[in-house]
mmCIF file of C-alpha atoms (C1' of nucleotides) in Angstrom:
data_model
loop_
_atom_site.group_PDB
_atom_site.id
_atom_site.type_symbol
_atom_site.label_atom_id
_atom_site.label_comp_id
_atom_site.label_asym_id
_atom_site.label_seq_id
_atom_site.Cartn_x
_atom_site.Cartn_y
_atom_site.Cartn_z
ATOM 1 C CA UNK A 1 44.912 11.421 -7.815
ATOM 2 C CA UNK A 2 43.568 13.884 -5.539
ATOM 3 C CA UNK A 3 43.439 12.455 -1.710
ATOM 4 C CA UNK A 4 39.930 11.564 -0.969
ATOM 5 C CA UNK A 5 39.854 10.902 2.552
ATOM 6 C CA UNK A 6 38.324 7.979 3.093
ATOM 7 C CA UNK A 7 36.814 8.657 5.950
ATOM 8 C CA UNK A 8 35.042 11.907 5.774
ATOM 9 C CA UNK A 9 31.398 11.447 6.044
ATOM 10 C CA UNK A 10 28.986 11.209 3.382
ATOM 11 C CA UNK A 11 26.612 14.430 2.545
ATOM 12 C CA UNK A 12 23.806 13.490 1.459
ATOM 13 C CA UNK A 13 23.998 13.822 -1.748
ATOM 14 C CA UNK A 14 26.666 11.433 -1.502
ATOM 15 C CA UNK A 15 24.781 8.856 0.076
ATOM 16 C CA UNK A 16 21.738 9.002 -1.944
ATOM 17 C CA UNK A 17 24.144 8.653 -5.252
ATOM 18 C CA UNK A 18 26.368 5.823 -3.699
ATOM 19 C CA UNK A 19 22.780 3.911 -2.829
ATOM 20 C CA UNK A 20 20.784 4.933 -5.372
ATOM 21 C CA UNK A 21 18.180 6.146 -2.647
ATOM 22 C CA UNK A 22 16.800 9.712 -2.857
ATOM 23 C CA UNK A 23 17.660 12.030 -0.724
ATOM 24 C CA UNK A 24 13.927 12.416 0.054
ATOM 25 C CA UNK A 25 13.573 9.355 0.797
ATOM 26 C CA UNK A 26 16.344 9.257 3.344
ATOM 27 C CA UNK A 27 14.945 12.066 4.868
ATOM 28 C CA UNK A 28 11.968 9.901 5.513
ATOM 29 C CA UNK A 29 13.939 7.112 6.660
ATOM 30 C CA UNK A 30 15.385 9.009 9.052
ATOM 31 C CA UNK A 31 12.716 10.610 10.214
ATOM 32 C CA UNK A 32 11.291 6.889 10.917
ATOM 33 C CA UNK A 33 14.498 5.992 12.783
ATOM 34 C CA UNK A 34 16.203 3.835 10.188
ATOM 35 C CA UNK A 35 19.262 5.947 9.998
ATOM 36 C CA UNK A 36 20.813 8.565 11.716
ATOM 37 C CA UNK A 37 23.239 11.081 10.750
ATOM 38 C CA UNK A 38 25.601 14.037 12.652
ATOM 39 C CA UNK A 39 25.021 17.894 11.796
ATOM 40 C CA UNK A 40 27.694 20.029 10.594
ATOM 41 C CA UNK A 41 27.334 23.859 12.199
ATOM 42 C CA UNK A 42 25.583 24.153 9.328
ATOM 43 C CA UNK A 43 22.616 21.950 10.163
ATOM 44 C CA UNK A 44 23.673 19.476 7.156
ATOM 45 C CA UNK A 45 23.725 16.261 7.672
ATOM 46 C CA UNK A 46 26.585 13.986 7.810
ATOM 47 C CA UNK A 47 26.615 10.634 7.484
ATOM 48 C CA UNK A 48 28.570 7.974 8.742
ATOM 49 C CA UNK A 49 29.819 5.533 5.919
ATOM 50 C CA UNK A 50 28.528 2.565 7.488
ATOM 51 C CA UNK A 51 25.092 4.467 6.968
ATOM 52 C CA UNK A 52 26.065 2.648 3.577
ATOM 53 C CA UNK A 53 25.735 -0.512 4.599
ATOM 54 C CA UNK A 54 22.250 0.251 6.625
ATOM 55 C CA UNK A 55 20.666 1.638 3.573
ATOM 56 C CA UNK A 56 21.978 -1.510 1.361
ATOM 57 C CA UNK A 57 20.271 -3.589 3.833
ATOM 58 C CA UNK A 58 17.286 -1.664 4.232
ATOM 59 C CA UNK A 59 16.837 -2.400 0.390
ATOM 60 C CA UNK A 60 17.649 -5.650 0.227
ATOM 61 C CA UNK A 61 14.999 -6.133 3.483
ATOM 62 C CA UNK A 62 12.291 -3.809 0.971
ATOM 63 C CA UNK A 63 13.094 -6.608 -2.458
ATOM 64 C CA UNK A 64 12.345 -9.230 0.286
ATOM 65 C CA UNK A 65 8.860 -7.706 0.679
ATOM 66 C CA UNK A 66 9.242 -6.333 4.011
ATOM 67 C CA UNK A 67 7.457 -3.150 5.227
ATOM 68 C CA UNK A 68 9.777 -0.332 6.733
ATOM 69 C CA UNK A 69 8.152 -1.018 10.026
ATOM 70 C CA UNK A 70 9.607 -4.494 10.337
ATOM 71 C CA UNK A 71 13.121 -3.634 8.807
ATOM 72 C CA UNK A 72 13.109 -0.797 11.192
ATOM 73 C CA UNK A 73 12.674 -3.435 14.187
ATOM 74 C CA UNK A 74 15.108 -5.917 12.688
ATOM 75 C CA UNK A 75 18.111 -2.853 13.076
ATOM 76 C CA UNK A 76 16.772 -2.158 16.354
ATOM 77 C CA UNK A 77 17.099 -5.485 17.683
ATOM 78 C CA UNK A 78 20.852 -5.308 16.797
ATOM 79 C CA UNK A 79 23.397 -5.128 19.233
ATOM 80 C CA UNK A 80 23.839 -1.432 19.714
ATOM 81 C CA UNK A 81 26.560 -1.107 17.269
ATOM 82 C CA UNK A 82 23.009 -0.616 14.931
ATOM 83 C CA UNK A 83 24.414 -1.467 11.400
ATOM 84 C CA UNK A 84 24.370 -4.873 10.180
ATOM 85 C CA UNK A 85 27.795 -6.630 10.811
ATOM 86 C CA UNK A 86 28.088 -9.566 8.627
ATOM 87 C CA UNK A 87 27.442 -11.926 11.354
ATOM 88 C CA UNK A 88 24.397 -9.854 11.861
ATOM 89 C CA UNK A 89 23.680 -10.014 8.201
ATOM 90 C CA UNK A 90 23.978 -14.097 8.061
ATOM 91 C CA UNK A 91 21.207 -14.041 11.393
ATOM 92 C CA UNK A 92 18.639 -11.985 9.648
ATOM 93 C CA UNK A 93 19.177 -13.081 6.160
ATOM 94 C CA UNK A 94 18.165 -16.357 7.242
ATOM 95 C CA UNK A 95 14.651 -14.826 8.814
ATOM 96 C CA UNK A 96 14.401 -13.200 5.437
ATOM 97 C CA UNK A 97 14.713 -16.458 3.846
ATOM 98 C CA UNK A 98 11.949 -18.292 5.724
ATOM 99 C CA UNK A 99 9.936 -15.476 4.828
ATOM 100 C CA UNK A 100 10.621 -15.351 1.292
ATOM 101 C CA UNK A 101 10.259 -18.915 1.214
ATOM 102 C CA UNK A 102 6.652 -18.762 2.801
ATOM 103 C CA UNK A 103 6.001 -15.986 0.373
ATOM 104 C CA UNK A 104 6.750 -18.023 -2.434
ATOM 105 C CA UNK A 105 5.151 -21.257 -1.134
ATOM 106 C CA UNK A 106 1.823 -19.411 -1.015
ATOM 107 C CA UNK A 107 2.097 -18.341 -4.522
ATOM 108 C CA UNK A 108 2.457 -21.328 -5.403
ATOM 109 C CA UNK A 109 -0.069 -22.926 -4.131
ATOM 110 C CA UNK A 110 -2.437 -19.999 -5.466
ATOM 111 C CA UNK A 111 -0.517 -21.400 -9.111
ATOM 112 C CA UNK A 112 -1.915 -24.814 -8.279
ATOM 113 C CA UNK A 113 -5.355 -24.043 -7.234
ATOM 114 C CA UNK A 114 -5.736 -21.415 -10.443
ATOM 115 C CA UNK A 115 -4.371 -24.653 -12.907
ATOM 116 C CA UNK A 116 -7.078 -26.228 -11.085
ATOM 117 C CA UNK A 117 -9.686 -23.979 -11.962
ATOM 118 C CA UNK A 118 -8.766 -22.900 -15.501
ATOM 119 C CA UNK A 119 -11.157 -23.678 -17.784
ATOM 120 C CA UNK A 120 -13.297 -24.620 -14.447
ATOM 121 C CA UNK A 121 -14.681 -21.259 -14.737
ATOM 122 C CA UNK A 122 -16.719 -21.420 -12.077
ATOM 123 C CA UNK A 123 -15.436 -19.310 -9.732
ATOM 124 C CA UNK A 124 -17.767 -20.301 -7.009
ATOM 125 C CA UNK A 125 -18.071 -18.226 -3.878
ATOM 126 C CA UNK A 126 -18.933 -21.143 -1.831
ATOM 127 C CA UNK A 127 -16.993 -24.352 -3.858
ATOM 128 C CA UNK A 128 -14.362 -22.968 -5.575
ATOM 129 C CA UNK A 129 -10.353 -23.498 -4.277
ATOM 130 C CA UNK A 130 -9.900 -19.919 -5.167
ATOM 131 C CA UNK A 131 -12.731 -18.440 -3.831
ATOM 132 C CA UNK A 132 -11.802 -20.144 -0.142
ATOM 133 C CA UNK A 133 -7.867 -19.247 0.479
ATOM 134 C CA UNK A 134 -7.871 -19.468 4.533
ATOM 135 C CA UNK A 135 -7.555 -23.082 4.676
ATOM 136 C CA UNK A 136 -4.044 -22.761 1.842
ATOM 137 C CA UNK A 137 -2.342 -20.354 4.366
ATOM 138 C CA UNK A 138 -2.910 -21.432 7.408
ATOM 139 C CA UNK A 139 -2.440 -25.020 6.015
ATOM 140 C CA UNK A 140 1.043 -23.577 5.439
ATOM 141 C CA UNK A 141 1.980 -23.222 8.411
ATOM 142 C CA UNK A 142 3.064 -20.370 11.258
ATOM 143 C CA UNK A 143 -0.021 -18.665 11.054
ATOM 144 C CA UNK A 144 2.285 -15.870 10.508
ATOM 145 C CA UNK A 145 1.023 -14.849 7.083
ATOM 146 C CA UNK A 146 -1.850 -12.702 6.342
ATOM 147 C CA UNK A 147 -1.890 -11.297 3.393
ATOM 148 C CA UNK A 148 -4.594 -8.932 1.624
ATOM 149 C CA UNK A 149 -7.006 -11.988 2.325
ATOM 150 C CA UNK A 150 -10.289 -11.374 3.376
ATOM 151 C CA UNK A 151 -10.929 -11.867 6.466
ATOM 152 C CA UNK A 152 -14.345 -10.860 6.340
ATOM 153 C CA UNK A 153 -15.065 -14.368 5.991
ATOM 154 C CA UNK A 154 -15.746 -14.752 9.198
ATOM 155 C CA UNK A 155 -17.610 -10.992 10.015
ATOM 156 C CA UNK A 156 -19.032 -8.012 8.405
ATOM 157 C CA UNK A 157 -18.300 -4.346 10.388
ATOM 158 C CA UNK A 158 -20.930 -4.411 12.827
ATOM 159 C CA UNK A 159 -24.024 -2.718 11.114
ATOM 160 C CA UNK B 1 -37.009 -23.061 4.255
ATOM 161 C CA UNK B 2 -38.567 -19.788 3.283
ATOM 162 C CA UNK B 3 -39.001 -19.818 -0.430
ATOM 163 C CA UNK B 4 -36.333 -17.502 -1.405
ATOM 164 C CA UNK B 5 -36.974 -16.176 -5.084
ATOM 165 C CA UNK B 6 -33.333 -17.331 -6.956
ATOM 166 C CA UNK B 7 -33.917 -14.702 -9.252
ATOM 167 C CA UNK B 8 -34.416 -11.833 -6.756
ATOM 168 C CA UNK B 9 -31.139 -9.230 -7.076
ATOM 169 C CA UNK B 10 -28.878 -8.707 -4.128
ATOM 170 C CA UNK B 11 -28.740 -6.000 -1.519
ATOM 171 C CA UNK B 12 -25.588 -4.499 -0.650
ATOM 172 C CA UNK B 13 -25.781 -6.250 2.717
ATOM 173 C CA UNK B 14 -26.396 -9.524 0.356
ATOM 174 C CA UNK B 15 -23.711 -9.194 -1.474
ATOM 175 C CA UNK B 16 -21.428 -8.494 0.800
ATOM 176 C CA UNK B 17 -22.486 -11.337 2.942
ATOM 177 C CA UNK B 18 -21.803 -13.828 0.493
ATOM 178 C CA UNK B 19 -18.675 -12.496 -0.930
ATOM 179 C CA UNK B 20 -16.844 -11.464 2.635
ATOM 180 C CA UNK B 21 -16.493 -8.102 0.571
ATOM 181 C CA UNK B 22 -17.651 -5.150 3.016
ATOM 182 C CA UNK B 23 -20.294 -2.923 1.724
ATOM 183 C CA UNK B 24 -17.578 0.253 1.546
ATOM 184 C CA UNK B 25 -15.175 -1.917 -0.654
ATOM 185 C CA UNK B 26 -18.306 -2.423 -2.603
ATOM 186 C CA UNK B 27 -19.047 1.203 -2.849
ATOM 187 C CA UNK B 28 -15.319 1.737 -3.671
ATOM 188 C CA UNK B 29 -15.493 -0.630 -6.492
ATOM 189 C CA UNK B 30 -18.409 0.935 -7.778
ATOM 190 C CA UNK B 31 -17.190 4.394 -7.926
ATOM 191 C CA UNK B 32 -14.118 2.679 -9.492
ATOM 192 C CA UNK B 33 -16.036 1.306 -12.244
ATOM 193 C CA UNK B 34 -15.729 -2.214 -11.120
ATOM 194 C CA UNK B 35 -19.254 -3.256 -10.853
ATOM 195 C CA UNK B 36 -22.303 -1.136 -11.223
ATOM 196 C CA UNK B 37 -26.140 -2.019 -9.904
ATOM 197 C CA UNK B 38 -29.353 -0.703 -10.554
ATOM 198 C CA UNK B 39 -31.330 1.356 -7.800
ATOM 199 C CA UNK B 40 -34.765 0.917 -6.549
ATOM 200 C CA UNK B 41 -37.011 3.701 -6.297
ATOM 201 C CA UNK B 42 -35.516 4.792 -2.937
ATOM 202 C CA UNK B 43 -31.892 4.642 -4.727
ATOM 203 C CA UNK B 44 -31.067 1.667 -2.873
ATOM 204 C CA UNK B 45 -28.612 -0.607 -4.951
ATOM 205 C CA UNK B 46 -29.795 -3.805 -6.307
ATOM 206 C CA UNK B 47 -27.027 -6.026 -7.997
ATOM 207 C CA UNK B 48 -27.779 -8.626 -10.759
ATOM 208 C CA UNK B 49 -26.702 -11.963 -9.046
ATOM 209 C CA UNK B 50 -23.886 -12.492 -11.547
ATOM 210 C CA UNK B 51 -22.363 -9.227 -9.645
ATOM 211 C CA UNK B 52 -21.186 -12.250 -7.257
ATOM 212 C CA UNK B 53 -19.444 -13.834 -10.045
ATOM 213 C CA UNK B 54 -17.954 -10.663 -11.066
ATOM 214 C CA UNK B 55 -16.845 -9.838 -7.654
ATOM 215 C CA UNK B 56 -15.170 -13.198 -7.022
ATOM 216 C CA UNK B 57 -13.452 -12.326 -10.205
ATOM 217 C CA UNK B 58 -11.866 -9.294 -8.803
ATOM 218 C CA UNK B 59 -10.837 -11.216 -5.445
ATOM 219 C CA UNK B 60 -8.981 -13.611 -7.300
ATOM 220 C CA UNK B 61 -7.287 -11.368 -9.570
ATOM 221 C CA UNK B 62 -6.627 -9.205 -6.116
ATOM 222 C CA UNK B 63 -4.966 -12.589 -4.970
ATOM 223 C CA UNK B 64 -2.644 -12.972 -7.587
ATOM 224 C CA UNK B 65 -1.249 -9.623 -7.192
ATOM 225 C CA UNK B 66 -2.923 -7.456 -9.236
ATOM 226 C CA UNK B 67 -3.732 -3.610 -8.418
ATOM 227 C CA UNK B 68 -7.782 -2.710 -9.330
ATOM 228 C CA UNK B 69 -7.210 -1.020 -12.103
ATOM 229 C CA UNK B 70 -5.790 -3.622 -14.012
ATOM 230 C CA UNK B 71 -8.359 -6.162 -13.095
ATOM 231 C CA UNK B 72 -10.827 -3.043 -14.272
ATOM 232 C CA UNK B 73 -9.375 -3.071 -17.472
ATOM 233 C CA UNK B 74 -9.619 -7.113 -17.604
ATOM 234 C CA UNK B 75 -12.953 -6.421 -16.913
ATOM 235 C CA UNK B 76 -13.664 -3.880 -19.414
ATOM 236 C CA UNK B 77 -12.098 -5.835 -22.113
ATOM 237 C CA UNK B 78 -14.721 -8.376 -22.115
ATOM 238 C CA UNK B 79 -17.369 -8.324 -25.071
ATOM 239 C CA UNK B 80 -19.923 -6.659 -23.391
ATOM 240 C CA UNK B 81 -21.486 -9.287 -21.794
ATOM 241 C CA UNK B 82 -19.019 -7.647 -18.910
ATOM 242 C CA UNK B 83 -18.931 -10.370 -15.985
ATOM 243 C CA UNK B 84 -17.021 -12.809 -16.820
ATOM 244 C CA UNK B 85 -18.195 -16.413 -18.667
ATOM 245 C CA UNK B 86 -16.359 -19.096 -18.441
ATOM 246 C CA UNK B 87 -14.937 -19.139 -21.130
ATOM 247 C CA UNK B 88 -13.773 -15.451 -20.339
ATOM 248 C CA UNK B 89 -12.287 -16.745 -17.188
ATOM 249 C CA UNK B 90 -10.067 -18.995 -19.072
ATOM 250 C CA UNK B 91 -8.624 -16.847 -21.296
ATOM 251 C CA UNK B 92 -7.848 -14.494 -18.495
ATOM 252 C CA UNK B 93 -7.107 -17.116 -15.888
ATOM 253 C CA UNK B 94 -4.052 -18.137 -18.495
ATOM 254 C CA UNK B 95 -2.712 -14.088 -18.292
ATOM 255 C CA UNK B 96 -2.793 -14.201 -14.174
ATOM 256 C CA UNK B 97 -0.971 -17.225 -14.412
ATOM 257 C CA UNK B 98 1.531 -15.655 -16.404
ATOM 258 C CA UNK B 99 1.862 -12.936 -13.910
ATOM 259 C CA UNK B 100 2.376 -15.443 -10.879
ATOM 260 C CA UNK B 101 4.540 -16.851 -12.902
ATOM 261 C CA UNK B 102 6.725 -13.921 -13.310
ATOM 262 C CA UNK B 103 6.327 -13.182 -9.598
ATOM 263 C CA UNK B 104 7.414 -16.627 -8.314
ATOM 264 C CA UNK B 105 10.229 -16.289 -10.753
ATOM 265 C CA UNK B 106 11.324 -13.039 -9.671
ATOM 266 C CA UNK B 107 11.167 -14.258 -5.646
ATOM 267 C CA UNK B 108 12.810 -17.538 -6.527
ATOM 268 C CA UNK B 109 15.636 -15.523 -8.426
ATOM 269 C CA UNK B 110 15.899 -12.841 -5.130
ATOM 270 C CA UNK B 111 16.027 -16.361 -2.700
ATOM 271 C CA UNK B 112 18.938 -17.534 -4.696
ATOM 272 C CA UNK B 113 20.966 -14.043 -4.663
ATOM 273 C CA UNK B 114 20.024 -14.096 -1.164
ATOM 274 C CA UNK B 115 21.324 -17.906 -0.698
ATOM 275 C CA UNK B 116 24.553 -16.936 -1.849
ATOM 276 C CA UNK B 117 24.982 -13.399 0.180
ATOM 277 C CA UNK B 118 24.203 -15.590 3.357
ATOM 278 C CA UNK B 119 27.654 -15.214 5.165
ATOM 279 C CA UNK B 120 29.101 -13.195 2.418
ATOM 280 C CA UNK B 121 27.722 -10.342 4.566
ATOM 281 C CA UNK B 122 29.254 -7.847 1.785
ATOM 282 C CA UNK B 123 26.066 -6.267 1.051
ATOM 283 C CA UNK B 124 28.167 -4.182 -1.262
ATOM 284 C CA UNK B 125 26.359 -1.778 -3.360
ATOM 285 C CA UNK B 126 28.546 -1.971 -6.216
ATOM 286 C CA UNK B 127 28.908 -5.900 -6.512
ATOM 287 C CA UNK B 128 26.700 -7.599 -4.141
ATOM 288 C CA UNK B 129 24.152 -9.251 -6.778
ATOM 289 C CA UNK B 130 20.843 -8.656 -3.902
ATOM 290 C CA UNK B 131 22.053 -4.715 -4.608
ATOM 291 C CA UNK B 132 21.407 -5.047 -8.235
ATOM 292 C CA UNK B 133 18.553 -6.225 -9.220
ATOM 293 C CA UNK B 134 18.545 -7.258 -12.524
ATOM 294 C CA UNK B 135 14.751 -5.777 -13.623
ATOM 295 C CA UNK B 136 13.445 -8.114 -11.323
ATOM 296 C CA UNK B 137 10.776 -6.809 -8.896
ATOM 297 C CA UNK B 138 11.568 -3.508 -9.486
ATOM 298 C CA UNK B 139 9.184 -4.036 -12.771
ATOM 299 C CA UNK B 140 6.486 -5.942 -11.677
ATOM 300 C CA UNK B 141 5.836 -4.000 -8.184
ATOM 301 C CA UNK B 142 2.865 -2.917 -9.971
ATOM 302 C CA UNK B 143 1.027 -4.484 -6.905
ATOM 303 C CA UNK B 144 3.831 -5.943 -4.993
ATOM 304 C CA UNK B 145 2.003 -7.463 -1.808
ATOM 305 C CA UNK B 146 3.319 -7.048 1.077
ATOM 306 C CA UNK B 147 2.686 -9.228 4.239
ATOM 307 C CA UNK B 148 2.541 -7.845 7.665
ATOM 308 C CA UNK B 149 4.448 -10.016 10.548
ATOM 309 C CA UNK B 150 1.736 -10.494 13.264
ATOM 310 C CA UNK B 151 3.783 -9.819 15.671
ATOM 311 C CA UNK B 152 4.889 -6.676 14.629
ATOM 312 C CA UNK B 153 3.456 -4.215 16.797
ATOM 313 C CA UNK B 154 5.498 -1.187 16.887
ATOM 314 C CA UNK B 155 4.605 1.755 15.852
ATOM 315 C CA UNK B 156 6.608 4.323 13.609
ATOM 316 C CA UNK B 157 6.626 7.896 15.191
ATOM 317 C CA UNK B 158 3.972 10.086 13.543
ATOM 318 C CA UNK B 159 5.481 11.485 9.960
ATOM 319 C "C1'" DG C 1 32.300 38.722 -1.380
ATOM 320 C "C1'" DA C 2 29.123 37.227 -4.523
ATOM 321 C "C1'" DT C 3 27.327 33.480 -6.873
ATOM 322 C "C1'" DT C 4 25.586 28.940 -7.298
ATOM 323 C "C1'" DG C 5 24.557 24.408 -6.196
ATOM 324 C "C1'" DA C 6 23.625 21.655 -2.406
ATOM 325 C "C1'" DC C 7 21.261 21.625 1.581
ATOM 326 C "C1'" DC C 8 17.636 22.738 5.374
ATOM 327 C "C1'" DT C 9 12.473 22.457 7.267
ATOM 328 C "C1'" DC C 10 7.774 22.038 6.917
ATOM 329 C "C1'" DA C 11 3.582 21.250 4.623
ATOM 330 C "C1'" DA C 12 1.032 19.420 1.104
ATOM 331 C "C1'" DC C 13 0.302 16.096 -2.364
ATOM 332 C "C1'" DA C 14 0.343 11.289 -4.772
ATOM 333 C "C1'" DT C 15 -1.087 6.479 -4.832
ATOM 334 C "C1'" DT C 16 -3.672 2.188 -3.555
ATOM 335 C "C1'" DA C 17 -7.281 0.270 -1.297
ATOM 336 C "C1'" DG C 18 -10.227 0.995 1.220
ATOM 337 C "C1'" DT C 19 -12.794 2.560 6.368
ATOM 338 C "C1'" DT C 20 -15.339 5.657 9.386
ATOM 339 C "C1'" DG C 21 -18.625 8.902 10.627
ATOM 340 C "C1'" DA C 22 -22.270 12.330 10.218
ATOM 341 C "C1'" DG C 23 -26.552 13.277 8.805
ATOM 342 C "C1'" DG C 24 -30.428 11.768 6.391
ATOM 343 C "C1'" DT C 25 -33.661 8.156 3.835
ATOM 344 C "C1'" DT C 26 -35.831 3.633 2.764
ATOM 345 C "C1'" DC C 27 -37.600 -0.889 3.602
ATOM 346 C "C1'" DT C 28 -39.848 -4.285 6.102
ATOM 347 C "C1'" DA C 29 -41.827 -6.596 10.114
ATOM 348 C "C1'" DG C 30 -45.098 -6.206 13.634
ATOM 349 C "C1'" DC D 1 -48.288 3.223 11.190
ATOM 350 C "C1'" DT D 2 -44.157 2.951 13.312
ATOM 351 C "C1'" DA D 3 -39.679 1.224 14.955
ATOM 352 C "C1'" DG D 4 -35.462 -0.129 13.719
ATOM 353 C "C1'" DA D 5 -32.382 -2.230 10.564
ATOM 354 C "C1'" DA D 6 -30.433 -1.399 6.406
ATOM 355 C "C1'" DC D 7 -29.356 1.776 3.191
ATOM 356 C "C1'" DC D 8 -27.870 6.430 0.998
ATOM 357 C "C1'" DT D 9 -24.114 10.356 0.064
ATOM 358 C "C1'" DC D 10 -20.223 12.945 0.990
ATOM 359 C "C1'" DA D 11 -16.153 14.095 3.261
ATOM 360 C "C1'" DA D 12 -12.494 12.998 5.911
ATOM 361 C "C1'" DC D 13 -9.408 9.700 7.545
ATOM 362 C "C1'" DT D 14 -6.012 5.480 7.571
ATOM 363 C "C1'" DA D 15 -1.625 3.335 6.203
ATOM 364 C "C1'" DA D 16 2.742 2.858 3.618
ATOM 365 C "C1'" DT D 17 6.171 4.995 1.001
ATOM 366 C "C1'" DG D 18 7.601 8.364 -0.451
ATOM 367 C "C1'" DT D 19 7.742 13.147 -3.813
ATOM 368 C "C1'" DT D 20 7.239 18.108 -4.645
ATOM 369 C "C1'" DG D 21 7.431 22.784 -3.642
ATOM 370 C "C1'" DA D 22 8.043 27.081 -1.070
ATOM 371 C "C1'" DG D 23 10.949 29.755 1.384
ATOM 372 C "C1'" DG D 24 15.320 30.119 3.370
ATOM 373 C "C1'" DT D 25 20.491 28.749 4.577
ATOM 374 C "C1'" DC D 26 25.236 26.729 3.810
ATOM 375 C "C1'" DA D 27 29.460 25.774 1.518
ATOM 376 C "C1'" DA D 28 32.689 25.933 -2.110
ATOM 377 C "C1'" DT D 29 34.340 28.418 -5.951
ATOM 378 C "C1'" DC D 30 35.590 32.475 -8.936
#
DNA sequence: GATTGACCTCAACATTAGTTGAGGTTCTAG
DNA sequence: CTAGAACCTCAACTAATGTTGAGGTCAATC
């Protein structure tokens, strides 16, 4: 076996095959602040293999549903040590549970009310479950969530 | 009460009013082959009032986590009657269910990899299960929703 | 020391679902 | 008839999440 030093940093071509992440898109990343790397002479980046680790949880956060905005804020509220340590991991992981759970809580209840209405058909702007979803999500609870739902309920854009 | 003619078509304004759908979205769905109206004279729109059925159709469908141009082709697959009856509603009611189906699946699935990570802390990209999604929302991100934390006020730096 | 693949930056484009604004017209109430 | 609200079109912009390409440099190999 040839020796592979273990520790050399990852190009990035190493880092986008290890994490299946382009290397385009880690170029954006960084350029957002979700990872950093070092600079050879060269100008190329080097990465730090723990840069592993960040973009495995930056995925992860993305299946959950969350935008790069708020994964970017979860890393920055790290200790500065910045990549997840697994204690770090077990904190956020439970965040990322609640919200998954509320995610799935609200489909759910959009499952219900669309059982109700199937073969209801009426669809009513003003009657039907469907048709009115404010009361399902702030029913369930934090008042956190706010999906695609229309607001507008409540006010046109001023004329 | 004014006698309001029931019959009369909608304005924009009208429309928009009682869907909570601004008049641009209602533009946009137009131009997107959505909904259509006639014009007046003066080119003004004038929507047939089962528009607000139709429109309440695409809300829903938005809802469930569809992009547009799947609920156009719903829509286009109708007999011609276009807006859909409610009978139409059924059949397609039972197809978004489906869907959420799939979606709550594919969350409930991601909650459990997630359960047991929680503590494992590996986040290994070559045997952590959250790093390998099996097909799961990958697939059906057609029109992945994604739900902004209030609270989340940061900015990312200008691209 | 030349080649070649990997890398660099910067700008533009893609997609989805719209919003905003400028500049002009129509409709309706008084 | 006129004022003002509501409407029209068209273009440009927003936001998120990147991708693509042009033009140029670096690094490893023959």
């Amino acid at each position: 076996m040839t020796h592979v030093p273990t520790h050399r940093p990852l190009t990035i071509g190493e880092l986008s095959e290890r994490s299946g992440v382009s290397p385009s898109a880690l170029h954006f990343y960084e350029r957002n602040g979700l990872i950093e790397a070092e600079r050879t002479a060269g100008n190329q980046r080097r990465y730090r293999r723990d840069t592993l680790r960040r973009v495995a949880f930056i995925k992860t956060s993305q299946r959950v549903g969350l935008p790069l905005k708020d994964i970017r804020e979860a890393l920055d509220s790290l200790p500065d040590g910045r990549t997840p340590t697994k204690r770090d991991w077990a904190k956020l992981s439970l965040r990322w549970r609640e919200e998954l759970d509320q995610r799935i809580a609200a489909l759910e209840h959009l499952r219900n009310d669309l059982d109700g209405c199937i073969g209801c058909g009426c669809l009513s702007l003003k009657s039907c479950t469907l048709q009115n979803p404010s009361d399902e999500l702030g029913a369930s609870g934090a008042g956190a969530q706010r999906w695609n739902l229309p607001e507008a309920e409540a006010e046109l854009p001023p004329g």
